[in-house]
Short mmCIF file of C-alpha atoms and ligand atoms in Angstrom, two decimals:
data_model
loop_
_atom_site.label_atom_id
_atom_site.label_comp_id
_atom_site.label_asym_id
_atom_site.label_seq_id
_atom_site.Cartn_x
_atom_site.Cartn_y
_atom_site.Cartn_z
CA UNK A 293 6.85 34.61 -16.21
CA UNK A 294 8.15 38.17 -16.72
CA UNK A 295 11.92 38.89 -17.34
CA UNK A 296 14.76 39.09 -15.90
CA UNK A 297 18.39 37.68 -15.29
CA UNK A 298 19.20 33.98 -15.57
CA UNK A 299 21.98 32.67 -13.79
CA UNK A 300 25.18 32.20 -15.79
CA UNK A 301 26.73 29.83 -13.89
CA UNK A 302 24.99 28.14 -10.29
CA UNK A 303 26.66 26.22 -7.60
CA UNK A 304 24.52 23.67 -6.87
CA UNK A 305 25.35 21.84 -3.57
CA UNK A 306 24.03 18.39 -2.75
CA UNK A 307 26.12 16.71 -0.05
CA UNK A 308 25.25 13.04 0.18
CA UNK A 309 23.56 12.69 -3.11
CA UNK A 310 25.91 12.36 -6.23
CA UNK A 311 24.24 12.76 -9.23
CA UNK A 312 26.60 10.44 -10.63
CA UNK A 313 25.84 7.25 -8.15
CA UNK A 314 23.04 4.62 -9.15
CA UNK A 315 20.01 5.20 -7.15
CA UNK A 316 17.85 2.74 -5.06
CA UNK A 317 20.55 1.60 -2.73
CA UNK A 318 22.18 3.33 0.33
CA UNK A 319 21.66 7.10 0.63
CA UNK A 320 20.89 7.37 -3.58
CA UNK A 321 17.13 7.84 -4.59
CA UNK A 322 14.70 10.66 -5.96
CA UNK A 323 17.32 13.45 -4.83
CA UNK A 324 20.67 12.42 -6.94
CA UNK A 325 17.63 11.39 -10.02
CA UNK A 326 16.40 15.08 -9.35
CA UNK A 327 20.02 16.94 -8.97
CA UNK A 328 20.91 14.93 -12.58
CA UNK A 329 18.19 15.60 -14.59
CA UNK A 330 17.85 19.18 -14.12
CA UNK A 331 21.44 20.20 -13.85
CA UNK A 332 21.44 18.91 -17.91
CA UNK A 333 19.04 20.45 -18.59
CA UNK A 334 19.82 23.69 -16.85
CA UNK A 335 22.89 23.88 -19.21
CA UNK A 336 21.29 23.41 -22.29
CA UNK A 337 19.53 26.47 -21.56
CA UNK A 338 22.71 28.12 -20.98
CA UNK A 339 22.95 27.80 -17.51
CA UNK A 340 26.71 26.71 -16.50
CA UNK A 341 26.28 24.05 -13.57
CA UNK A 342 29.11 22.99 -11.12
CA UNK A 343 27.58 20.76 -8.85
CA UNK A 344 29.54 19.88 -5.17
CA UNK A 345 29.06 16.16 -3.32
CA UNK A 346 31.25 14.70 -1.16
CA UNK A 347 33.76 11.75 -2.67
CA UNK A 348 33.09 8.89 -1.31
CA UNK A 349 36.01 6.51 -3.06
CA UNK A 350 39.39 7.41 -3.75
CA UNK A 351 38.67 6.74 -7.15
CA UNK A 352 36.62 9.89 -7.65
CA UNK A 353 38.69 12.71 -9.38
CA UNK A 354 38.57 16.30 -7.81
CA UNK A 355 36.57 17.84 -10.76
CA UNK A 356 34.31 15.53 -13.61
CA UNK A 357 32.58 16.79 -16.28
CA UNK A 358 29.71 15.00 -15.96
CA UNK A 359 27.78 16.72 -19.27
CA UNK A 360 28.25 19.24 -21.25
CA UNK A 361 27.61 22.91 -19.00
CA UNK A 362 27.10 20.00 -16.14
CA UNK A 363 30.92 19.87 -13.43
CA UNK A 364 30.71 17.36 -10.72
CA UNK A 365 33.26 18.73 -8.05
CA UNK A 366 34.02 16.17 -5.65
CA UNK A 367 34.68 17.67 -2.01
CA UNK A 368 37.09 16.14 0.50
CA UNK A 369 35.00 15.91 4.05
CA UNK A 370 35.69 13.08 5.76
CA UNK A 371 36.63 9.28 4.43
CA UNK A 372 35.49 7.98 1.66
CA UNK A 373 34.23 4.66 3.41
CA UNK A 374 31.67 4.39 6.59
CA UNK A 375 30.54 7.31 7.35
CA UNK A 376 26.54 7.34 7.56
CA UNK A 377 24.39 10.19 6.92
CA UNK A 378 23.47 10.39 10.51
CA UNK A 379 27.47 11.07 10.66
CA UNK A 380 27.50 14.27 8.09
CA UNK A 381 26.73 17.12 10.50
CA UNK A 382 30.00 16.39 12.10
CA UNK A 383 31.81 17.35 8.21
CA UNK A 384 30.20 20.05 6.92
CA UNK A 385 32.94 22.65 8.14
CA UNK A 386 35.24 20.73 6.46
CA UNK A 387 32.74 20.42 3.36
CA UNK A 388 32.40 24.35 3.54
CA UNK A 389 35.97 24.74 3.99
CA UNK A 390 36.64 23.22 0.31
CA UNK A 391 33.72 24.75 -1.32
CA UNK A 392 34.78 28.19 -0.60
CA UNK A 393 38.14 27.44 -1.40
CA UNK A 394 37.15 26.13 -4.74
CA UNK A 395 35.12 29.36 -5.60
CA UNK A 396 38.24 31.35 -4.33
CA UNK A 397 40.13 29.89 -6.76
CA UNK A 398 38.05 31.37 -9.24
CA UNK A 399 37.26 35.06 -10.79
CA UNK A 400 35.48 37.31 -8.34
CA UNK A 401 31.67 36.12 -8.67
CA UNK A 402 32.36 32.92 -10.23
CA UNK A 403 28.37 31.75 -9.74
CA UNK A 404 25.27 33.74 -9.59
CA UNK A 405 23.35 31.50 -7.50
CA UNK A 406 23.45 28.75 -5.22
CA UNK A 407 20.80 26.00 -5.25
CA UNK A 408 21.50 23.78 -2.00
CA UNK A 409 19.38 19.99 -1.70
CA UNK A 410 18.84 18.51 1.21
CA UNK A 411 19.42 20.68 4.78
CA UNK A 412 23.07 19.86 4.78
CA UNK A 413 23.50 21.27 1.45
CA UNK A 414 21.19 24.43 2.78
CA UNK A 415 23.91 25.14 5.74
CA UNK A 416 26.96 25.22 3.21
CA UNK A 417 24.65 27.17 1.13
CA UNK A 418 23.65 29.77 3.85
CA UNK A 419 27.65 30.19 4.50
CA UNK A 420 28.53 30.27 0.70
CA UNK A 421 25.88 33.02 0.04
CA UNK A 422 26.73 35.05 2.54
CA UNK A 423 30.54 35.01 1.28
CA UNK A 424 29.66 35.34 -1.82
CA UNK A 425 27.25 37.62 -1.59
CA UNK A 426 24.38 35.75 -4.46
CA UNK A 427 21.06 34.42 -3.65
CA UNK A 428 20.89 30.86 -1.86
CA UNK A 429 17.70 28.78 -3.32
CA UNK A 430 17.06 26.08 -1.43
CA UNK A 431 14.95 23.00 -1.75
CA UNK A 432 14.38 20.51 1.59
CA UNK A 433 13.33 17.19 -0.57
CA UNK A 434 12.60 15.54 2.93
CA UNK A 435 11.28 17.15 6.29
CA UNK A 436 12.32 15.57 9.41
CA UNK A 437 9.06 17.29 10.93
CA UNK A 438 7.05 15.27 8.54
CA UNK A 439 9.06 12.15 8.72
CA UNK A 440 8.88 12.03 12.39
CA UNK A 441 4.93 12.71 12.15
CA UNK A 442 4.79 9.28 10.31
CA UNK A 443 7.41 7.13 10.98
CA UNK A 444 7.20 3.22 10.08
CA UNK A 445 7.04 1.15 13.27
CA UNK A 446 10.88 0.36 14.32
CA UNK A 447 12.12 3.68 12.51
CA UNK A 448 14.05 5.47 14.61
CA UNK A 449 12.83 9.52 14.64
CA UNK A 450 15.28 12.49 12.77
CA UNK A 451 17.32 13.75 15.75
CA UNK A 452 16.14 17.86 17.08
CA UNK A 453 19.57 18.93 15.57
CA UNK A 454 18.48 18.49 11.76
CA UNK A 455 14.97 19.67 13.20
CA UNK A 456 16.74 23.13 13.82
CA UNK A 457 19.69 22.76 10.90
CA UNK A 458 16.48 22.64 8.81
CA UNK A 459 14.46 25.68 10.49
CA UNK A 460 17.61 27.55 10.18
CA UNK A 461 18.02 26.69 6.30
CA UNK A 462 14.05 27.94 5.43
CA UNK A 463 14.66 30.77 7.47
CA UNK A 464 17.69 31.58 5.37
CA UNK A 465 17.75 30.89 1.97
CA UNK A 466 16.19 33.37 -0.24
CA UNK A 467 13.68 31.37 -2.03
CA UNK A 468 12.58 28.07 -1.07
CA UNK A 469 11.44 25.20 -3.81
CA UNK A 470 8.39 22.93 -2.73
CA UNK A 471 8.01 19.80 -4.82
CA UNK A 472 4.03 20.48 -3.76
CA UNK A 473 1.25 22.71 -2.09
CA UNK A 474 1.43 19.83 0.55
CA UNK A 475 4.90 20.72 1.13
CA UNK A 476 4.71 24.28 0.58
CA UNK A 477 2.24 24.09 3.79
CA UNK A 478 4.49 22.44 5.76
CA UNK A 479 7.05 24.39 5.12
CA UNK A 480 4.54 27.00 6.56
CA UNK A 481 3.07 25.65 9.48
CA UNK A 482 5.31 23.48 10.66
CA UNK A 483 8.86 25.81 10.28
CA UNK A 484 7.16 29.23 10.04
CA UNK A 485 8.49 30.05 6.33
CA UNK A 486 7.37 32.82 4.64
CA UNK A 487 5.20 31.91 2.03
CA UNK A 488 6.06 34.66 -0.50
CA UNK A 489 9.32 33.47 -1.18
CA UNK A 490 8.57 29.72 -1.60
CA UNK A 491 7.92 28.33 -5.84
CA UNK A 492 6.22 24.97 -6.10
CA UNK A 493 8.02 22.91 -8.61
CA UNK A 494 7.00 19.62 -9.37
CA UNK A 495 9.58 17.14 -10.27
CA UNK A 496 9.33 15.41 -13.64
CA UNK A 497 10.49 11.97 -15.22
CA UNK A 498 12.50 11.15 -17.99
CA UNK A 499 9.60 10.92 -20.67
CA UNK A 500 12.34 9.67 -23.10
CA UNK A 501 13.28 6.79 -20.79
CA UNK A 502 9.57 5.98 -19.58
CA UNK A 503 7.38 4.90 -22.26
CA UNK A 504 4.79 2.38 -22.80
CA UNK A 505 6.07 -0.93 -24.40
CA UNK A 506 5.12 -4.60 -25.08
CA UNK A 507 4.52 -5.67 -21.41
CA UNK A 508 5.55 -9.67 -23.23
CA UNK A 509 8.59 -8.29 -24.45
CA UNK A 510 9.49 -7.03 -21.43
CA UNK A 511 9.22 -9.60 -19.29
CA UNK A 512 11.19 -11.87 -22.15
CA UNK A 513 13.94 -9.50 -21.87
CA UNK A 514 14.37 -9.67 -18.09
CA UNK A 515 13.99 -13.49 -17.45
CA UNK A 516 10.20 -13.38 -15.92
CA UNK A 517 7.13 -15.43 -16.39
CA UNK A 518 5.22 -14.60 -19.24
CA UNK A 519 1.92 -15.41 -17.58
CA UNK A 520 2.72 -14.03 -13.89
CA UNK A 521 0.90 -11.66 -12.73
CA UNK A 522 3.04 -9.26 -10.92
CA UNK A 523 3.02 -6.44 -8.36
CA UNK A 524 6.14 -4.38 -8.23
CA UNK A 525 7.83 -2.58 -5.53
CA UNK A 526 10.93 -0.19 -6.76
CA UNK A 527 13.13 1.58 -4.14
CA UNK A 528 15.68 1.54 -1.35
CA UNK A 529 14.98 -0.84 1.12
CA UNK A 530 13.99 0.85 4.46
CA UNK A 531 11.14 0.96 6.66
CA UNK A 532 10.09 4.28 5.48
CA UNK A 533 9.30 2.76 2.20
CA UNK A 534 7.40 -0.09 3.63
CA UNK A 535 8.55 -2.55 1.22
CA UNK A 536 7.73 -4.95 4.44
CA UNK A 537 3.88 -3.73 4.44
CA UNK A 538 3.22 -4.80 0.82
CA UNK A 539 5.32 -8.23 1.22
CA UNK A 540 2.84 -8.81 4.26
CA UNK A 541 -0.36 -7.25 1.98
CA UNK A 542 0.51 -9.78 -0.50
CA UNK A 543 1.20 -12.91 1.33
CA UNK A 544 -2.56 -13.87 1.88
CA UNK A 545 -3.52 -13.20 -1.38
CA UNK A 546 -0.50 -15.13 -2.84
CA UNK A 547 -1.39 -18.21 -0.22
CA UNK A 548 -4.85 -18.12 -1.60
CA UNK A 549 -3.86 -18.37 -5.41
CA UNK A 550 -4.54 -21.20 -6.73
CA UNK A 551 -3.40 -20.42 -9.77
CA UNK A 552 0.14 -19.63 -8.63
CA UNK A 553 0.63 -17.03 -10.47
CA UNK A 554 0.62 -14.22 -8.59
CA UNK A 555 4.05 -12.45 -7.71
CA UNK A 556 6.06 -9.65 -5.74
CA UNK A 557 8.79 -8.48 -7.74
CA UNK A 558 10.97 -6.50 -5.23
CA UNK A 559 13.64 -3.69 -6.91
CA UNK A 560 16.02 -2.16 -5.21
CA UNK A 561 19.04 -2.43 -2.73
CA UNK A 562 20.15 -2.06 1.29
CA UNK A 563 19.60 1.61 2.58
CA UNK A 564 20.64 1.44 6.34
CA UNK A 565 22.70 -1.01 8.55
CA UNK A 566 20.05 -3.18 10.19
CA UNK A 567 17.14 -5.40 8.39
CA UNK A 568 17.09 -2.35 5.86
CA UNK A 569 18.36 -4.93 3.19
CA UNK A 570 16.72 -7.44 0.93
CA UNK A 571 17.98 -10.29 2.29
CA UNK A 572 15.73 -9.36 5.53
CA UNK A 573 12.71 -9.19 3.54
CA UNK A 574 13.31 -12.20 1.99
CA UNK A 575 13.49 -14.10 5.70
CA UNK A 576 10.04 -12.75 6.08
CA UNK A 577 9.01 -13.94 2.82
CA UNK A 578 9.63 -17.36 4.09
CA UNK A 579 8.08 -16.83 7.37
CA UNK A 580 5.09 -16.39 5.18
CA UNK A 581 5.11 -18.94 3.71
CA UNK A 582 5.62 -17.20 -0.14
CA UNK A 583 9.65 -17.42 -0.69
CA UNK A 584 9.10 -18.53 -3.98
CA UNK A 585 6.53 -15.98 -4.82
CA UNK A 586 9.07 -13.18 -4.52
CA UNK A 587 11.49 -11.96 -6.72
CA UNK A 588 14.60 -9.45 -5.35
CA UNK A 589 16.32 -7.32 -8.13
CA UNK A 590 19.12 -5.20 -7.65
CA UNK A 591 18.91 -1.65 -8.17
CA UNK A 592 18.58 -1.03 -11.89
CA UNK A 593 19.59 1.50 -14.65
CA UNK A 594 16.82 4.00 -16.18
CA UNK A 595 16.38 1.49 -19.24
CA UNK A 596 16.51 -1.55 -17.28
CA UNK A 597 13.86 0.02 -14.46
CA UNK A 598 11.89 0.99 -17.97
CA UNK A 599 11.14 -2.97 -18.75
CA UNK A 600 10.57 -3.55 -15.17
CA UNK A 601 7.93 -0.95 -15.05
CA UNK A 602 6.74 -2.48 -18.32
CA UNK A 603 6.64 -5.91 -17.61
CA UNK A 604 4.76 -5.47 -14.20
CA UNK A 605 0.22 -5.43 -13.85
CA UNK A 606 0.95 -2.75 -10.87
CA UNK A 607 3.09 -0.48 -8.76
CA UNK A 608 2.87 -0.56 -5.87
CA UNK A 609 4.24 2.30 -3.84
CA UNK A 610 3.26 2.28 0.09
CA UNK A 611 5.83 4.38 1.87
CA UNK A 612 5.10 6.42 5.02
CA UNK A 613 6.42 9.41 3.86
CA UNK A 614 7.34 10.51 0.65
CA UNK A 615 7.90 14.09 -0.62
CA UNK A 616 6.99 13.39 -4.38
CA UNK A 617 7.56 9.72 -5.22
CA UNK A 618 9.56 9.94 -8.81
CA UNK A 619 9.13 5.97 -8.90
CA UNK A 620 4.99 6.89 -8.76
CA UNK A 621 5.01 8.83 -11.95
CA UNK A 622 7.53 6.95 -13.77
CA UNK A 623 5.49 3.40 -13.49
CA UNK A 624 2.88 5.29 -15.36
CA UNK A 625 4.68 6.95 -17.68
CA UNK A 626 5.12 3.43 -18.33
CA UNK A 627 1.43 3.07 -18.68
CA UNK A 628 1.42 0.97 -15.55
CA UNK A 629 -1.35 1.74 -12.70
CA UNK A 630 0.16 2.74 -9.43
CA UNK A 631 -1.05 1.76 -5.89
CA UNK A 632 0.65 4.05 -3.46
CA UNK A 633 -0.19 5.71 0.07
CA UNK A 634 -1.97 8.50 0.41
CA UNK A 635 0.48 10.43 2.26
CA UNK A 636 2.56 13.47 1.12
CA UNK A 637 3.27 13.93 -3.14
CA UNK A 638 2.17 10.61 -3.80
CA UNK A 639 -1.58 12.23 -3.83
CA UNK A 640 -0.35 14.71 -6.88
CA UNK A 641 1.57 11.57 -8.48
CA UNK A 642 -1.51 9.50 -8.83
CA UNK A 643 -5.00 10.17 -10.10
CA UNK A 644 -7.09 7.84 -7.35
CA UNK A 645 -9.78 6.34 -9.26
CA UNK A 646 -8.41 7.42 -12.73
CA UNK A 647 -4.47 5.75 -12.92
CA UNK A 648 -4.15 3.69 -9.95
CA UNK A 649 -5.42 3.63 -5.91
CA UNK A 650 -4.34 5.83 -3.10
CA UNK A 651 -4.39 3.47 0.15
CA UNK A 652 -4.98 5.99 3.26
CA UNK A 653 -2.62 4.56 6.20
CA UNK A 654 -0.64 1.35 6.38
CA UNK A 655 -3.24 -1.37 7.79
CA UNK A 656 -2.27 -4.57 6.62
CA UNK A 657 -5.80 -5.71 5.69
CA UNK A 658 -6.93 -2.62 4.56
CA UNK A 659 -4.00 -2.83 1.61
CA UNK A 660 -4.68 -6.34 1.30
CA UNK A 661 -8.63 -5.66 0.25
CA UNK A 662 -7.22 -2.62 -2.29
CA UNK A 663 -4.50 -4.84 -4.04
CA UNK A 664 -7.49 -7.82 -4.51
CA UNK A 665 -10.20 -5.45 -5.54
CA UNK A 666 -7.40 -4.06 -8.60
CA UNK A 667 -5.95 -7.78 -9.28
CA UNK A 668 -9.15 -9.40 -9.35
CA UNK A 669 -10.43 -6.70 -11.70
CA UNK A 670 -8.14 -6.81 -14.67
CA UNK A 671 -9.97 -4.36 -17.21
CA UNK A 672 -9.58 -1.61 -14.32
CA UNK A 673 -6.08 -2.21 -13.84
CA UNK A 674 -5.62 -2.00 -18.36
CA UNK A 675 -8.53 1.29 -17.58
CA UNK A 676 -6.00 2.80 -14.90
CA UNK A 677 -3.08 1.85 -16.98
CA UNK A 678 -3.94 3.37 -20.41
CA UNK A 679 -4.86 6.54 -17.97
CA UNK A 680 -1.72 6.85 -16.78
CA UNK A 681 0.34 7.47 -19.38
CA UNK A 682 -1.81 11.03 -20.06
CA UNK A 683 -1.54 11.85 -16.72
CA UNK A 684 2.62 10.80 -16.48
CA UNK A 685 3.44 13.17 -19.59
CA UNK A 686 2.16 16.24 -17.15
CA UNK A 687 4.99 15.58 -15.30
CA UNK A 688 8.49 16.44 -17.46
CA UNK A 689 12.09 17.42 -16.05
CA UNK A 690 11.53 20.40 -18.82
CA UNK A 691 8.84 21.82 -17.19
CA UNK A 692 10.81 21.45 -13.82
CA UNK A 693 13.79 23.05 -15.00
CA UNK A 694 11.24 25.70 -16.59
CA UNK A 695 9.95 26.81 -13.09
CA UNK A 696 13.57 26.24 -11.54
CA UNK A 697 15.05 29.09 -13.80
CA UNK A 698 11.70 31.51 -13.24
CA UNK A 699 12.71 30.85 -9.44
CA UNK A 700 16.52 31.87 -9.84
CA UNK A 701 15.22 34.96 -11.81
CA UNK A 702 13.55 35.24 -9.15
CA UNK A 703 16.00 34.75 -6.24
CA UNK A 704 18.33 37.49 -8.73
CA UNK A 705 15.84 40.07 -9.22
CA UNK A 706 14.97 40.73 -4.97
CA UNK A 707 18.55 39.91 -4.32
CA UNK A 708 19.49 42.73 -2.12
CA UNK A 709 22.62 44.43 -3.97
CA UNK A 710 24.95 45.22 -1.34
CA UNK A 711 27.94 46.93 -2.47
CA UNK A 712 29.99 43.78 -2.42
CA UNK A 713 27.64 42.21 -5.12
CA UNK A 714 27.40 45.01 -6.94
CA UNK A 715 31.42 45.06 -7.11
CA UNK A 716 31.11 41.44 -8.41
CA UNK A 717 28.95 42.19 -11.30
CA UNK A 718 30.99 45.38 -12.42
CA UNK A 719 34.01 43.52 -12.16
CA UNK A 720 32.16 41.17 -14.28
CA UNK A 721 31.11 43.69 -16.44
CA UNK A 722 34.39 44.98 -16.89
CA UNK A 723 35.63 41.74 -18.38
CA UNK A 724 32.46 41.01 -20.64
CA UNK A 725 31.22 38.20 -18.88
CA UNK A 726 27.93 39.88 -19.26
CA UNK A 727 28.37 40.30 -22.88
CA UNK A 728 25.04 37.87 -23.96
CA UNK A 729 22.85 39.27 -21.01
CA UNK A 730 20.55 40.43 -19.40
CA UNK A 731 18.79 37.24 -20.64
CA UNK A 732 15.39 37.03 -20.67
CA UNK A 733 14.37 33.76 -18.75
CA UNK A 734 11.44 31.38 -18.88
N1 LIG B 995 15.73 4.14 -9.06
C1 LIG B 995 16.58 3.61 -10.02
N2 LIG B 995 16.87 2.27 -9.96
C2 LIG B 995 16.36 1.45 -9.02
C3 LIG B 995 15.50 2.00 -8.05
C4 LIG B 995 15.20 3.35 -8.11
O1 LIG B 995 17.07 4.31 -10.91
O2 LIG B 995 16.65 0.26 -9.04
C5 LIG B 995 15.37 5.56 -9.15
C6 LIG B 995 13.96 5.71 -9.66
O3 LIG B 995 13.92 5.66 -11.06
C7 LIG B 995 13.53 7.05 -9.08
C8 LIG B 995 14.42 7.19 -7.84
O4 LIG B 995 15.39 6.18 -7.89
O5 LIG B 995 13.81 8.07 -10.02
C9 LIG B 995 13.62 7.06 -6.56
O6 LIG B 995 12.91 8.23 -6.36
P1 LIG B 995 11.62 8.32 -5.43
O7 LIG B 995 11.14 9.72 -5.47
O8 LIG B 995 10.62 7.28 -5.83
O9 LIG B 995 12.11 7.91 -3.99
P2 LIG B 995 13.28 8.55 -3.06
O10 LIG B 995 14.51 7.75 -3.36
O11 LIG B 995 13.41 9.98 -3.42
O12 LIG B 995 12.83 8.34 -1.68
#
């Protein structure tokens, strides 16, 4: 990277995802993971980071310090309780409203940049930037475009308004973050972007967190079988993640064990208001005939999800659509081989052949033959597993933050500097706010 100026302080804007809820259930996965683990580490590089999500309980306070350099402000749009995502559109003036009058509250140009997550966060973004006159950076995590080109059967298909809210966004912001070529292309062909202003960043995990470990211990410390063998699913329950899929991959092979040791361990909590929900998937189970072949966890903490990942023979992650899959890479970080579809980032998460199997499409039998041929060959799946930890450590939430900062540099440097940001920075001049910069970044 060459030079240029970092960012003293960013707004970063993620709606429905609080970096401070537990993710795996309801609307909290890979995003609020994502938004937490690089706004820390954006400040210990320096980078001031005041990050806006909608309170959802009248127990959250207006303003948290979350971290050190790391604010959670907690916007007022709408009540707390009942309001689904599908609902959020209809609150983002009011959302807006509050973020604007938080920043006027402040010194003239307060932030330097705003990164926006998620469309809804990109249309506050697109009004913030052009009131405050600094570059918007936006990154989509999920495209309804792509979603609707794969949905799970009895998913119901993103509505044409967050179709356009989204088209709008990419069309807007001044630099655009793709978690992968994959999506940098669609982001190309399927919403006309222009390609020079999108960075591919690929997200990370928490190397610290994820490590190998005794796979015995692991199991002692969370109440499993020693001598199970066990196939893990860890996620929010919805039909996009096809948790339903693998239960139904699984239940001939567990039938035909005569063993009985062969079991579906099942992590993670309700994410919608119909059969999205574990207790759903257990019914099935028993239509299958395998109830007591399948285990339901709640959603877990990072350390917790580490011994789960640890005490399990494979991941298995078979969702229709998935942007990156964070749950991929952190199984083998774990040193645990990963079976996942071959559909979106999953393909850069795992090393087919090498660390695990990518499945293409979601025929029952066909993901029934991969999970036998890896169970029924258990020096490939200790092969794949030893693999994956090398190929896990090329994914870190440093080198995300990293390419994050070269993109704000970015987004700074071809800012256009119209006379009301160049009045912000001398007024910020004036006061020797700039004292420590320019800053070289990267
Ligand atoms: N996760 C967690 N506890 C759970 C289940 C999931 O902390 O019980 C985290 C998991 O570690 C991962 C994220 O939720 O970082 C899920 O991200 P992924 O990209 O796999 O899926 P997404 O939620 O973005 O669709």
């Amino acid at each position: 990277m060459t030079g240029g100026l970092q960012p003293r302080r960013i707004a970063l804007i993620s709606v429905h995802t609080s970096p401070l809820a537990q993710p795996g259930t309801g609307d909290a996965g890979g995003m609020n993971v994502y938004v937490w683990q690089t706004a820390r580490r954006l400040a210990r590089r320096g980078v001031e980071v005041e990050i806006f999500t909608r309170a959802t309980s009248s127990a959250d306070r207006p303003v948290v310090q979350a971290a050190p350099g790391v604010l959670v402000r907690h916007v007022e749009a709408g009540p707390f309780d009942g309001l689904d995502k599908r609902d959020l559109p209809g609150q983002l003036c009011a959302f807006s409203a509050n973020v604007l009058r938080a920043e006027a509250a402040q010194a003239p140009g307060y932030y330097d940049l705003i990164h926006s997550h998620y469309w809804l966060s990109g249309q506050v973004g697109w009004l913030a930037r052009d009131r405050w006159k600094v570059p918007l950076v936006h990154t989509a995590h999920t495209l309804a475009a792509v979603k609707n080109a794969s949905l799970a059967g009895g998913d119901t298909a993103e509505p044409l308004g967050r179709v356009i809210g989204e088209r709008q966004v990419i069309t807007e912001a001044d630099r655009l973050i793709a978690n992968t070529r994959t999506e940098a292309a669609e982001l190309i062909d399927l919403y006309d972007a222009d390609p020079d202003k999108i960075d591919v960043v690929v997200p990370g995990a928490d190397l610290d967190c994820y490590l190998p470990g005794d796979r015995a211990a692991a199991r002692a410390a969370l109440g499993l079988d020693p001598d199970d063998v066990l196939v893990t699913f860890v996620g929010r329950i919805q039909p996009l993640k096809a948790p339903d899929v693998l239960l139904a991959a699984m239940a001939p092979l567990i039938r035909a064990d005569l063993t009985g040791r062969l079991r579906l361990l099942i992590v993670g909590g309700p994410s919608g208001t119909g059969l999205e929900r574990p207790a759903a998937l257990a019914e099935l189970a028993a239509t299958m005939g395998v109830a007591d072949r399948v285990t339901f966890f709640p959603p877990q903490a990072p350390e917790r999800l580490a011994q789960v990942y640890r005490a399990s023979n494979l991941v298995a992650v078979p969702s229709f659509s998935e942007s990156f899959g964070l749950v991929a890479v952190e199984a083998q970080a774990c040193g645990v081989p990963v079976i996942a579809a071959e559909v979106g980032g999953l393909g850069v998460a795992v090393d087919d052949g090498i660390t695990g199997r990518l499945v293409p499409g979601h025929d029952i039998d066909v993901w029934t033959r991969e999970l036998a041929g890896l169970l029924g060959d258990p020096e490939r799946l200790e092969r794949y597993g030893a693999a994956a930890v090398g190929h896990a450590r090329g994914f870190s939430w440093e080198h995300t933050t990293d390419a994050l900062l070269a993109s704000y540099t970015a987004a700074m440097d071809h800012f256009p500097s119209g006379p009301a940001r160049r009045g912000a920075l001398g007024r910020r001049r004036a006061r020797g706010w700039l004292k420590n910069r320019p800053r070289m970044a990267g």
